[in-house]
Short mmCIF file of C-alpha atoms and ligand atoms in Angstrom, two decimals:
data_model
loop_
_atom_site.label_atom_id
_atom_site.label_comp_id
_atom_site.label_asym_id
_atom_site.label_seq_id
_atom_site.Cartn_x
_atom_site.Cartn_y
_atom_site.Cartn_z
CA UNK A 1 81.87 116.11 117.43
CA UNK A 2 79.73 112.99 117.78
CA UNK A 3 79.23 111.49 121.23
CA UNK A 4 80.93 108.27 120.08
CA UNK A 5 83.97 110.18 118.81
CA UNK A 6 84.18 112.23 122.01
CA UNK A 7 83.95 109.12 124.16
CA UNK A 8 86.65 107.41 122.10
CA UNK A 9 88.98 110.39 122.49
CA UNK A 10 88.54 110.42 126.22
CA UNK A 11 89.07 106.70 126.56
CA UNK A 12 92.24 105.33 128.09
CA UNK A 13 93.71 103.04 125.42
CA UNK A 14 96.64 101.84 127.51
CA UNK A 15 95.08 98.36 127.86
CA UNK A 16 95.56 97.89 124.11
CA UNK A 17 98.88 96.13 123.56
CA UNK A 18 100.32 93.77 120.96
CA UNK A 19 100.52 93.62 117.17
CA UNK A 20 97.98 91.22 115.71
CA UNK A 21 98.14 89.62 112.26
CA UNK A 22 94.99 88.07 110.81
CA UNK A 23 96.17 84.88 109.11
CA UNK A 24 94.57 84.35 105.72
CA UNK A 25 94.20 80.90 104.21
CA UNK A 26 92.05 78.96 101.82
CA UNK A 27 90.85 75.70 103.34
CA UNK A 28 93.90 75.47 105.57
CA UNK A 29 96.47 76.54 103.00
CA UNK A 30 98.01 79.81 104.15
CA UNK A 31 98.44 82.79 101.85
CA UNK A 32 102.05 83.92 101.71
CA UNK A 33 100.99 87.43 102.69
CA UNK A 34 100.21 86.12 106.18
CA UNK A 35 103.81 85.07 106.73
CA UNK A 36 105.06 88.30 105.17
CA UNK A 37 102.90 90.28 107.60
CA UNK A 38 104.22 88.22 110.52
CA UNK A 39 107.76 89.10 109.36
CA UNK A 40 106.95 92.82 109.33
CA UNK A 41 104.80 92.55 112.45
CA UNK A 42 107.77 91.02 114.29
CA UNK A 43 109.81 94.20 113.64
CA UNK A 44 106.96 96.45 114.79
CA UNK A 45 106.32 94.37 117.91
CA UNK A 46 110.03 94.33 118.82
CA UNK A 47 110.24 98.10 118.38
CA UNK A 48 107.20 98.54 120.65
CA UNK A 49 108.52 95.89 123.08
CA UNK A 50 105.26 94.01 122.85
CA UNK A 51 103.99 90.62 121.65
CA UNK A 52 103.33 89.53 118.10
CA UNK A 53 99.90 87.90 117.96
CA UNK A 54 98.25 85.86 115.21
CA UNK A 55 94.55 85.24 114.75
CA UNK A 56 93.64 82.03 112.91
CA UNK A 57 89.99 81.42 112.02
CA UNK A 58 88.80 78.30 110.18
CA UNK A 59 88.12 74.60 110.53
CA UNK A 60 90.86 72.01 111.15
CA UNK A 61 93.55 74.67 111.08
CA UNK A 62 95.71 73.80 114.13
CA UNK A 63 98.66 73.42 111.75
CA UNK A 64 98.34 77.12 110.89
CA UNK A 65 98.75 78.01 114.57
CA UNK A 66 101.99 76.02 114.69
CA UNK A 67 103.16 77.56 111.42
CA UNK A 68 102.38 81.07 112.67
CA UNK A 69 104.69 80.48 115.62
CA UNK A 70 107.44 79.22 113.30
CA UNK A 71 107.03 82.41 111.27
CA UNK A 72 107.44 84.68 114.30
CA UNK A 73 104.22 84.86 116.35
CA UNK A 74 104.50 84.79 120.16
CA UNK A 75 100.88 83.85 120.74
CA UNK A 76 98.22 82.49 118.40
CA UNK A 77 94.49 82.85 118.95
CA UNK A 78 92.74 79.95 117.26
CA UNK A 79 89.02 79.92 116.56
CA UNK A 80 87.66 76.82 114.86
CA UNK A 81 84.22 75.54 113.82
CA UNK A 82 82.86 73.63 110.82
CA UNK A 83 80.89 76.76 109.75
CA UNK A 84 84.21 78.63 109.53
CA UNK A 85 85.66 76.28 106.89
CA UNK A 86 85.28 78.88 104.11
CA UNK A 87 85.56 82.64 104.35
CA UNK A 88 82.27 84.49 104.65
CA UNK A 89 82.13 88.15 105.67
CA UNK A 90 79.66 87.92 108.54
CA UNK A 91 80.98 84.95 110.51
CA UNK A 92 84.63 85.91 110.06
CA UNK A 93 84.07 89.58 110.90
CA UNK A 94 82.01 88.66 113.99
CA UNK A 95 84.74 86.30 115.22
CA UNK A 96 87.41 88.89 114.51
CA UNK A 97 85.48 91.66 116.26
CA UNK A 98 84.91 89.56 119.33
CA UNK A 99 88.63 88.64 119.35
CA UNK A 100 89.63 92.30 119.08
CA UNK A 101 87.32 93.24 121.97
CA UNK A 102 88.74 90.42 124.09
CA UNK A 103 92.45 90.61 123.19
CA UNK A 104 92.70 94.40 122.73
CA UNK A 105 95.62 94.57 120.29
CA UNK A 106 97.00 98.05 119.57
CA UNK A 107 97.63 97.22 115.89
CA UNK A 108 95.75 94.81 113.58
CA UNK A 109 97.12 93.99 110.12
CA UNK A 110 95.38 92.18 107.26
CA UNK A 111 96.59 91.23 103.78
CA UNK A 112 95.36 93.61 101.07
CA UNK A 113 93.84 90.67 99.21
CA UNK A 114 90.21 90.38 98.11
CA UNK A 115 89.40 88.58 101.38
CA UNK A 116 91.56 90.78 103.61
CA UNK A 117 90.08 93.96 102.17
CA UNK A 118 86.55 92.67 102.63
CA UNK A 119 87.17 91.53 106.21
CA UNK A 120 89.06 94.64 107.33
CA UNK A 121 86.43 96.92 105.81
CA UNK A 122 83.61 95.04 107.55
CA UNK A 123 85.41 95.24 110.91
CA UNK A 124 86.26 98.93 110.52
CA UNK A 125 82.56 99.77 110.19
CA UNK A 126 81.96 98.31 113.66
CA UNK A 127 84.86 99.92 115.52
CA UNK A 128 85.43 103.60 116.25
CA UNK A 129 88.74 103.44 114.41
CA UNK A 130 90.20 103.98 110.96
CA UNK A 131 91.66 101.63 108.37
CA UNK A 132 94.59 102.46 106.12
CA UNK A 133 94.23 100.38 102.97
CA UNK A 134 96.89 98.92 100.67
CA UNK A 135 99.98 99.93 102.64
CA UNK A 136 103.44 99.41 101.19
CA UNK A 137 105.45 100.63 104.23
CA UNK A 138 104.81 100.20 107.94
CA UNK A 139 106.66 101.57 110.92
CA UNK A 140 105.94 102.59 114.50
CA UNK A 141 106.85 105.49 116.73
CA UNK A 142 107.93 103.83 119.96
CA UNK A 143 107.03 105.16 123.41
CA UNK A 144 105.13 107.17 124.34
CA UNK A 145 102.86 107.55 121.28
CA UNK A 146 103.14 103.93 120.00
CA UNK A 147 101.65 105.17 116.72
CA UNK A 148 101.51 103.02 113.62
CA UNK A 149 102.87 104.91 110.62
CA UNK A 150 101.04 103.31 107.69
CA UNK A 151 102.28 104.50 104.29
CA UNK A 152 100.72 103.98 100.90
CA UNK A 153 100.93 105.52 97.42
CA UNK A 154 98.43 108.36 96.96
CA UNK A 155 97.35 110.85 94.28
CA UNK A 156 97.57 108.42 91.34
CA UNK A 157 100.66 106.83 92.86
CA UNK A 158 102.62 110.10 92.55
CA UNK A 159 103.25 110.54 96.30
CA UNK A 160 103.55 108.43 99.43
CA UNK A 161 101.09 109.34 102.21
CA UNK A 162 101.76 108.33 105.83
CA UNK A 163 98.54 107.93 107.77
CA UNK A 164 98.25 107.97 111.57
CA UNK A 165 95.35 106.97 113.76
CA UNK A 166 96.03 109.04 116.85
CA UNK A 167 92.91 108.76 118.97
CA UNK A 168 91.51 105.29 118.52
CA UNK A 169 92.59 101.71 119.03
CA UNK A 170 93.27 99.35 117.48
CA UNK A 171 95.13 100.99 114.60
CA UNK A 172 94.32 98.96 111.50
CA UNK A 173 95.85 98.55 108.05
CA UNK A 174 95.79 96.23 105.09
CA UNK A 175 99.16 95.66 103.44
CA UNK A 176 99.97 94.52 99.94
CA UNK A 177 101.18 91.00 99.29
CA UNK A 178 104.79 90.68 98.22
CA UNK A 179 105.94 93.94 99.79
CA UNK A 180 107.21 92.60 103.10
CA UNK A 181 109.58 89.75 103.72
CA UNK A 182 108.62 86.66 105.69
CA UNK A 183 111.12 85.39 108.27
CA UNK A 184 112.70 82.02 107.55
CA UNK A 185 110.44 79.56 109.46
CA UNK A 186 112.13 78.40 112.64
CA UNK A 187 111.04 74.85 113.63
CA UNK A 188 112.55 75.34 117.11
CA UNK A 189 110.48 78.42 117.92
CA UNK A 190 107.89 78.02 120.66
CA UNK A 191 104.79 80.03 121.44
CA UNK A 192 101.40 79.89 123.08
CA UNK A 193 98.14 78.79 121.43
CA UNK A 194 94.94 80.15 122.95
CA UNK A 195 91.63 78.61 121.84
CA UNK A 196 88.80 81.08 121.33
CA UNK A 197 85.21 80.00 121.73
CA UNK A 198 82.74 80.37 118.88
CA UNK A 199 79.93 82.27 120.56
CA UNK A 200 77.35 82.38 117.76
CA UNK A 201 75.70 79.90 115.43
CA UNK A 202 76.70 80.80 111.88
CA UNK A 203 75.01 77.89 110.13
CA UNK A 204 72.02 80.02 109.06
CA UNK A 205 73.92 83.15 107.98
CA UNK A 206 72.40 84.71 104.83
CA UNK A 207 75.48 84.04 102.69
CA UNK A 208 76.07 80.30 102.27
CA UNK A 209 78.86 78.53 100.43
CA UNK A 210 77.14 76.23 97.92
CA UNK A 211 80.27 74.75 96.37
CA UNK A 212 84.01 75.29 96.37
CA UNK A 213 85.30 75.37 92.82
CA UNK A 214 89.02 75.70 92.39
CA UNK A 215 90.00 77.81 89.42
CA UNK A 216 93.14 76.19 88.13
CA UNK A 217 93.88 78.64 85.35
CA UNK A 218 93.95 81.86 87.37
CA UNK A 219 97.20 83.80 87.66
CA UNK A 220 98.70 83.70 91.10
CA UNK A 221 101.75 85.92 90.94
CA UNK A 222 101.98 86.75 94.64
CA UNK A 223 102.21 83.08 95.61
CA UNK A 224 104.54 82.01 92.78
CA UNK A 225 108.09 80.88 93.58
CA UNK A 226 109.16 81.37 89.96
CA UNK A 227 108.05 84.17 87.63
CA UNK A 228 109.06 84.59 84.00
CA UNK A 229 108.17 88.15 82.98
CA UNK A 230 108.25 89.82 79.62
CA UNK A 231 108.20 93.36 78.29
CA UNK A 232 108.09 95.31 75.07
CA UNK A 233 111.20 93.47 73.89
CA UNK A 234 108.98 90.42 73.22
CA UNK A 235 107.66 92.29 70.18
CA UNK A 236 104.07 91.00 70.38
CA UNK A 237 101.62 88.54 71.91
CA UNK A 238 103.46 85.61 70.25
CA UNK A 239 106.52 86.47 72.34
CA UNK A 240 104.50 85.54 75.43
CA UNK A 241 103.94 82.03 74.04
CA UNK A 242 107.69 81.58 74.33
CA UNK A 243 107.64 82.81 77.94
CA UNK A 244 104.70 80.53 78.76
CA UNK A 245 106.78 77.59 77.54
CA UNK A 246 109.65 78.59 79.80
CA UNK A 247 107.28 79.16 82.74
CA UNK A 248 105.81 75.72 82.16
CA UNK A 249 109.12 73.85 82.21
CA UNK A 250 110.09 75.75 85.36
CA UNK A 251 106.68 75.40 87.03
CA UNK A 252 106.28 79.16 87.29
CA UNK A 253 103.88 81.97 86.37
CA UNK A 254 104.07 84.56 83.60
CA UNK A 255 104.39 88.25 84.48
CA UNK A 256 104.51 91.36 82.31
CA UNK A 257 105.36 95.04 82.21
CA UNK A 258 102.73 97.69 81.76
CA UNK A 259 104.06 98.39 78.26
CA UNK A 260 103.23 94.82 77.23
CA UNK A 261 99.82 95.00 78.95
CA UNK A 262 98.99 98.39 77.37
CA UNK A 263 99.93 96.98 73.97
CA UNK A 264 97.26 94.30 74.51
CA UNK A 265 99.74 91.39 74.37
CA UNK A 266 98.67 90.02 77.77
CA UNK A 267 95.99 90.83 80.37
CA UNK A 268 96.40 93.24 83.25
CA UNK A 269 96.25 90.46 85.87
CA UNK A 270 99.82 89.62 84.79
CA UNK A 271 101.17 93.16 85.34
CA UNK A 272 103.93 93.65 87.86
CA UNK A 273 104.94 96.99 89.27
CA UNK A 274 103.62 100.15 90.79
CA UNK A 275 100.16 99.78 89.25
CA UNK A 276 100.24 95.98 89.13
CA UNK A 277 101.26 93.21 91.51
CA UNK A 278 104.16 93.35 93.94
CA UNK A 279 105.98 90.03 93.89
CA UNK A 280 108.80 88.40 95.80
CA UNK A 281 109.49 85.03 94.13
CA UNK A 282 112.60 82.90 94.61
CA UNK A 283 113.44 83.37 90.92
CA UNK A 284 112.45 86.23 88.59
CA UNK A 285 113.42 86.06 84.94
CA UNK A 286 112.97 89.43 83.16
CA UNK A 287 113.02 89.14 79.38
CA UNK A 288 112.96 92.22 77.15
CA UNK A 289 112.30 94.50 80.12
CA UNK A 290 114.22 97.78 80.39
CA UNK A 291 113.94 98.12 84.17
CA UNK A 292 111.87 101.30 84.65
CA UNK A 293 111.44 102.13 88.33
CA UNK A 294 107.66 101.66 88.08
CA UNK A 295 108.35 98.04 87.13
CA UNK A 296 111.27 97.27 89.45
CA UNK A 297 109.40 98.56 92.51
CA UNK A 298 107.15 95.53 92.09
CA UNK A 299 109.84 92.85 91.76
CA UNK A 300 113.10 94.05 93.28
CA UNK A 301 112.52 91.98 96.42
CA UNK A 302 112.88 88.73 94.41
CA UNK A 303 115.57 86.40 95.79
CA UNK A 304 117.32 85.89 92.43
CA UNK A 305 116.81 88.08 89.36
CA UNK A 306 117.98 86.99 85.92
CA UNK A 307 117.69 89.66 83.22
CA UNK A 308 117.79 89.04 79.48
CA UNK A 309 118.20 92.20 77.42
CA UNK A 310 119.97 92.99 74.17
CA UNK A 311 121.04 96.40 75.50
CA UNK A 312 124.03 95.93 77.86
CA UNK A 313 123.23 99.37 79.39
CA UNK A 314 119.63 98.48 80.26
CA UNK A 315 118.84 99.63 83.85
CA UNK A 316 117.44 96.17 84.72
CA UNK A 317 121.04 94.90 84.80
CA UNK A 318 121.71 97.15 87.81
CA UNK A 319 119.40 95.10 90.00
CA UNK A 320 119.90 91.71 88.31
CA UNK A 321 121.96 89.03 90.04
CA UNK A 322 122.64 87.38 86.66
CA UNK A 323 122.81 89.41 83.43
CA UNK A 324 122.33 87.83 80.02
CA UNK A 325 123.10 90.48 77.40
CA UNK A 326 121.74 89.25 74.09
CA UNK A 327 118.72 88.50 71.97
CA UNK A 328 115.94 86.94 74.02
CA UNK A 329 114.73 85.02 70.97
CA UNK A 330 117.98 83.05 71.11
CA UNK A 331 118.43 82.91 74.88
CA UNK A 332 114.89 81.92 75.98
CA UNK A 333 114.60 78.91 73.60
CA UNK A 334 118.04 77.76 74.78
CA UNK A 335 116.87 78.02 78.42
CA UNK A 336 113.69 76.09 77.60
CA UNK A 337 115.72 73.29 75.95
CA UNK A 338 118.18 73.12 78.84
CA UNK A 339 115.58 73.14 81.64
CA UNK A 340 113.40 70.61 79.77
CA UNK A 341 116.43 68.28 79.49
CA UNK A 342 117.12 68.57 83.23
CA UNK A 343 113.48 67.93 84.06
CA UNK A 344 113.78 64.71 82.06
P1 FAD B 401 110.72 99.27 77.37
O1 FAD B 401 111.10 100.28 78.37
O2 FAD B 401 110.40 99.75 76.00
O3 FAD B 401 111.89 98.19 77.31
C1 FAD B 401 111.98 97.15 76.37
C2 FAD B 401 113.34 96.50 76.55
O4 FAD B 401 113.42 95.36 75.73
C3 FAD B 401 114.52 97.40 76.17
O5 FAD B 401 115.41 97.50 77.26
C4 FAD B 401 115.17 96.68 75.00
O6 FAD B 401 116.59 96.78 74.99
C5 FAD B 401 114.77 95.25 75.24
N1 FAD B 401 114.69 94.43 74.01
C6 FAD B 401 114.12 94.73 72.82
N2 FAD B 401 114.23 93.69 71.96
C7 FAD B 401 114.91 92.72 72.62
C8 FAD B 401 115.35 91.40 72.26
N3 FAD B 401 115.08 90.88 71.06
N4 FAD B 401 116.03 90.69 73.17
C9 FAD B 401 116.32 91.19 74.42
N5 FAD B 401 115.92 92.45 74.80
C10 FAD B 401 115.22 93.18 73.92
N6 FAD B 401 105.41 99.70 84.22
C11 FAD B 401 105.32 98.45 84.71
O7 FAD B 401 105.96 97.51 84.23
N7 FAD B 401 104.49 98.19 85.76
C12 FAD B 401 103.75 99.14 86.36
O8 FAD B 401 102.99 98.83 87.29
C13 FAD B 401 103.84 100.47 85.87
N8 FAD B 401 103.15 101.49 86.44
C14 FAD B 401 103.33 102.75 85.99
C15 FAD B 401 102.67 103.81 86.65
C16 FAD B 401 102.84 105.11 86.21
C17 FAD B 401 102.13 106.21 86.95
C18 FAD B 401 103.67 105.37 85.10
C19 FAD B 401 103.87 106.76 84.62
C20 FAD B 401 104.32 104.34 84.43
C21 FAD B 401 104.15 103.01 84.85
N9 FAD B 401 104.78 101.95 84.22
C22 FAD B 401 104.70 100.71 84.75
C23 FAD B 401 105.50 102.11 82.91
C24 FAD B 401 107.01 102.19 83.07
O9 FAD B 401 107.37 103.53 83.29
C25 FAD B 401 107.70 101.71 81.77
O10 FAD B 401 107.22 102.45 80.68
C26 FAD B 401 107.49 100.22 81.48
O11 FAD B 401 107.80 99.45 82.61
C27 FAD B 401 108.43 99.81 80.33
O12 FAD B 401 108.13 98.50 79.95
P2 FAD B 401 109.19 97.61 79.15
O13 FAD B 401 110.42 97.44 79.97
O14 FAD B 401 108.44 96.40 78.71
O15 FAD B 401 109.46 98.46 77.82
#
């Protein structure tokens, strides 16, 4: 056993308390996963009878501290500097590490996004602790162990593995967007905001942001309030043109089943389900989708599900709030006409 490991095992971790969520944003606009993690973190913190903490790093992001409190945080640690305007691995991981050393949270959660994965991985290499990636379930064993039970699909998604970090603190995990539910923001909620000092000069860090180019065309299923998804029932790539029209009048995004992706009708970035995105929009329209469990696992948390299928026995109708049994090639154009009229 290495000296570091031995020392960590012998350490008294009782000073580590609190569940900390690292709030992710792009230039001050929060990613939904941050609020979803605060919602789940609230449950864990309550079960452990401890505080829910949020860490906000950026520039001009006081509003995110206030929002974090509305979404359930008890205390927000806010670290701001012009060099922290955009995410870069080194400055953000250094700030995060110093915050972890100072605050000593027992659990730290990050979104399993490109940024969250990069940040959590960088931090894990500097702490004598583990990191469970891409979790879809989180729970805690209350006193005395206070262990985080971080579960994620394993062995080609055939089993769920629950991973514990028994001898080190903090316990860390990244969690998928769309899996957990955010609390309804409470404007009356109050909390504490603690300002953290920036202790290093990051202006000369090797990685520099040269320009910030917003990609307007990229698919953003996890953030979408409305998703119009299609499956094999669309009959081909042309079927997706119809769905794009509907998505456009509704101001939503287009999703797909794996069958449609495998058939080459649409790219994988649109796939929803076990091996695709997990989404939780306000409205999910499923057209020509049978409702296989590998698909529904990625969208069943949607607030309202409308299913269009010509087979009245299709399993998707079991989870749909509104069922439209019929031919999608008649129903979808009628919906487009109707919504377009209402939009004016
Ligand atoms: P089908 O099951 O073929 O359903 C087509 C539906 O369209 C039928 O219900 C039919 O009645 C209806 N239909 C046909 N014509 C019309 C019409 N004109 N009007 C109205 N309705 C019509 N799937 C995913 O989606 N996402 C995943 O991430 C995913 N991961 C997987 C991982 C593993 C390990 C495995 C084994 C499978 C995975 N799958 C996934 C595949 C999944 O099991 C299903 O095969 C897939 O979801 C079926 O897609 P579908 O509903 O488009 O097609």
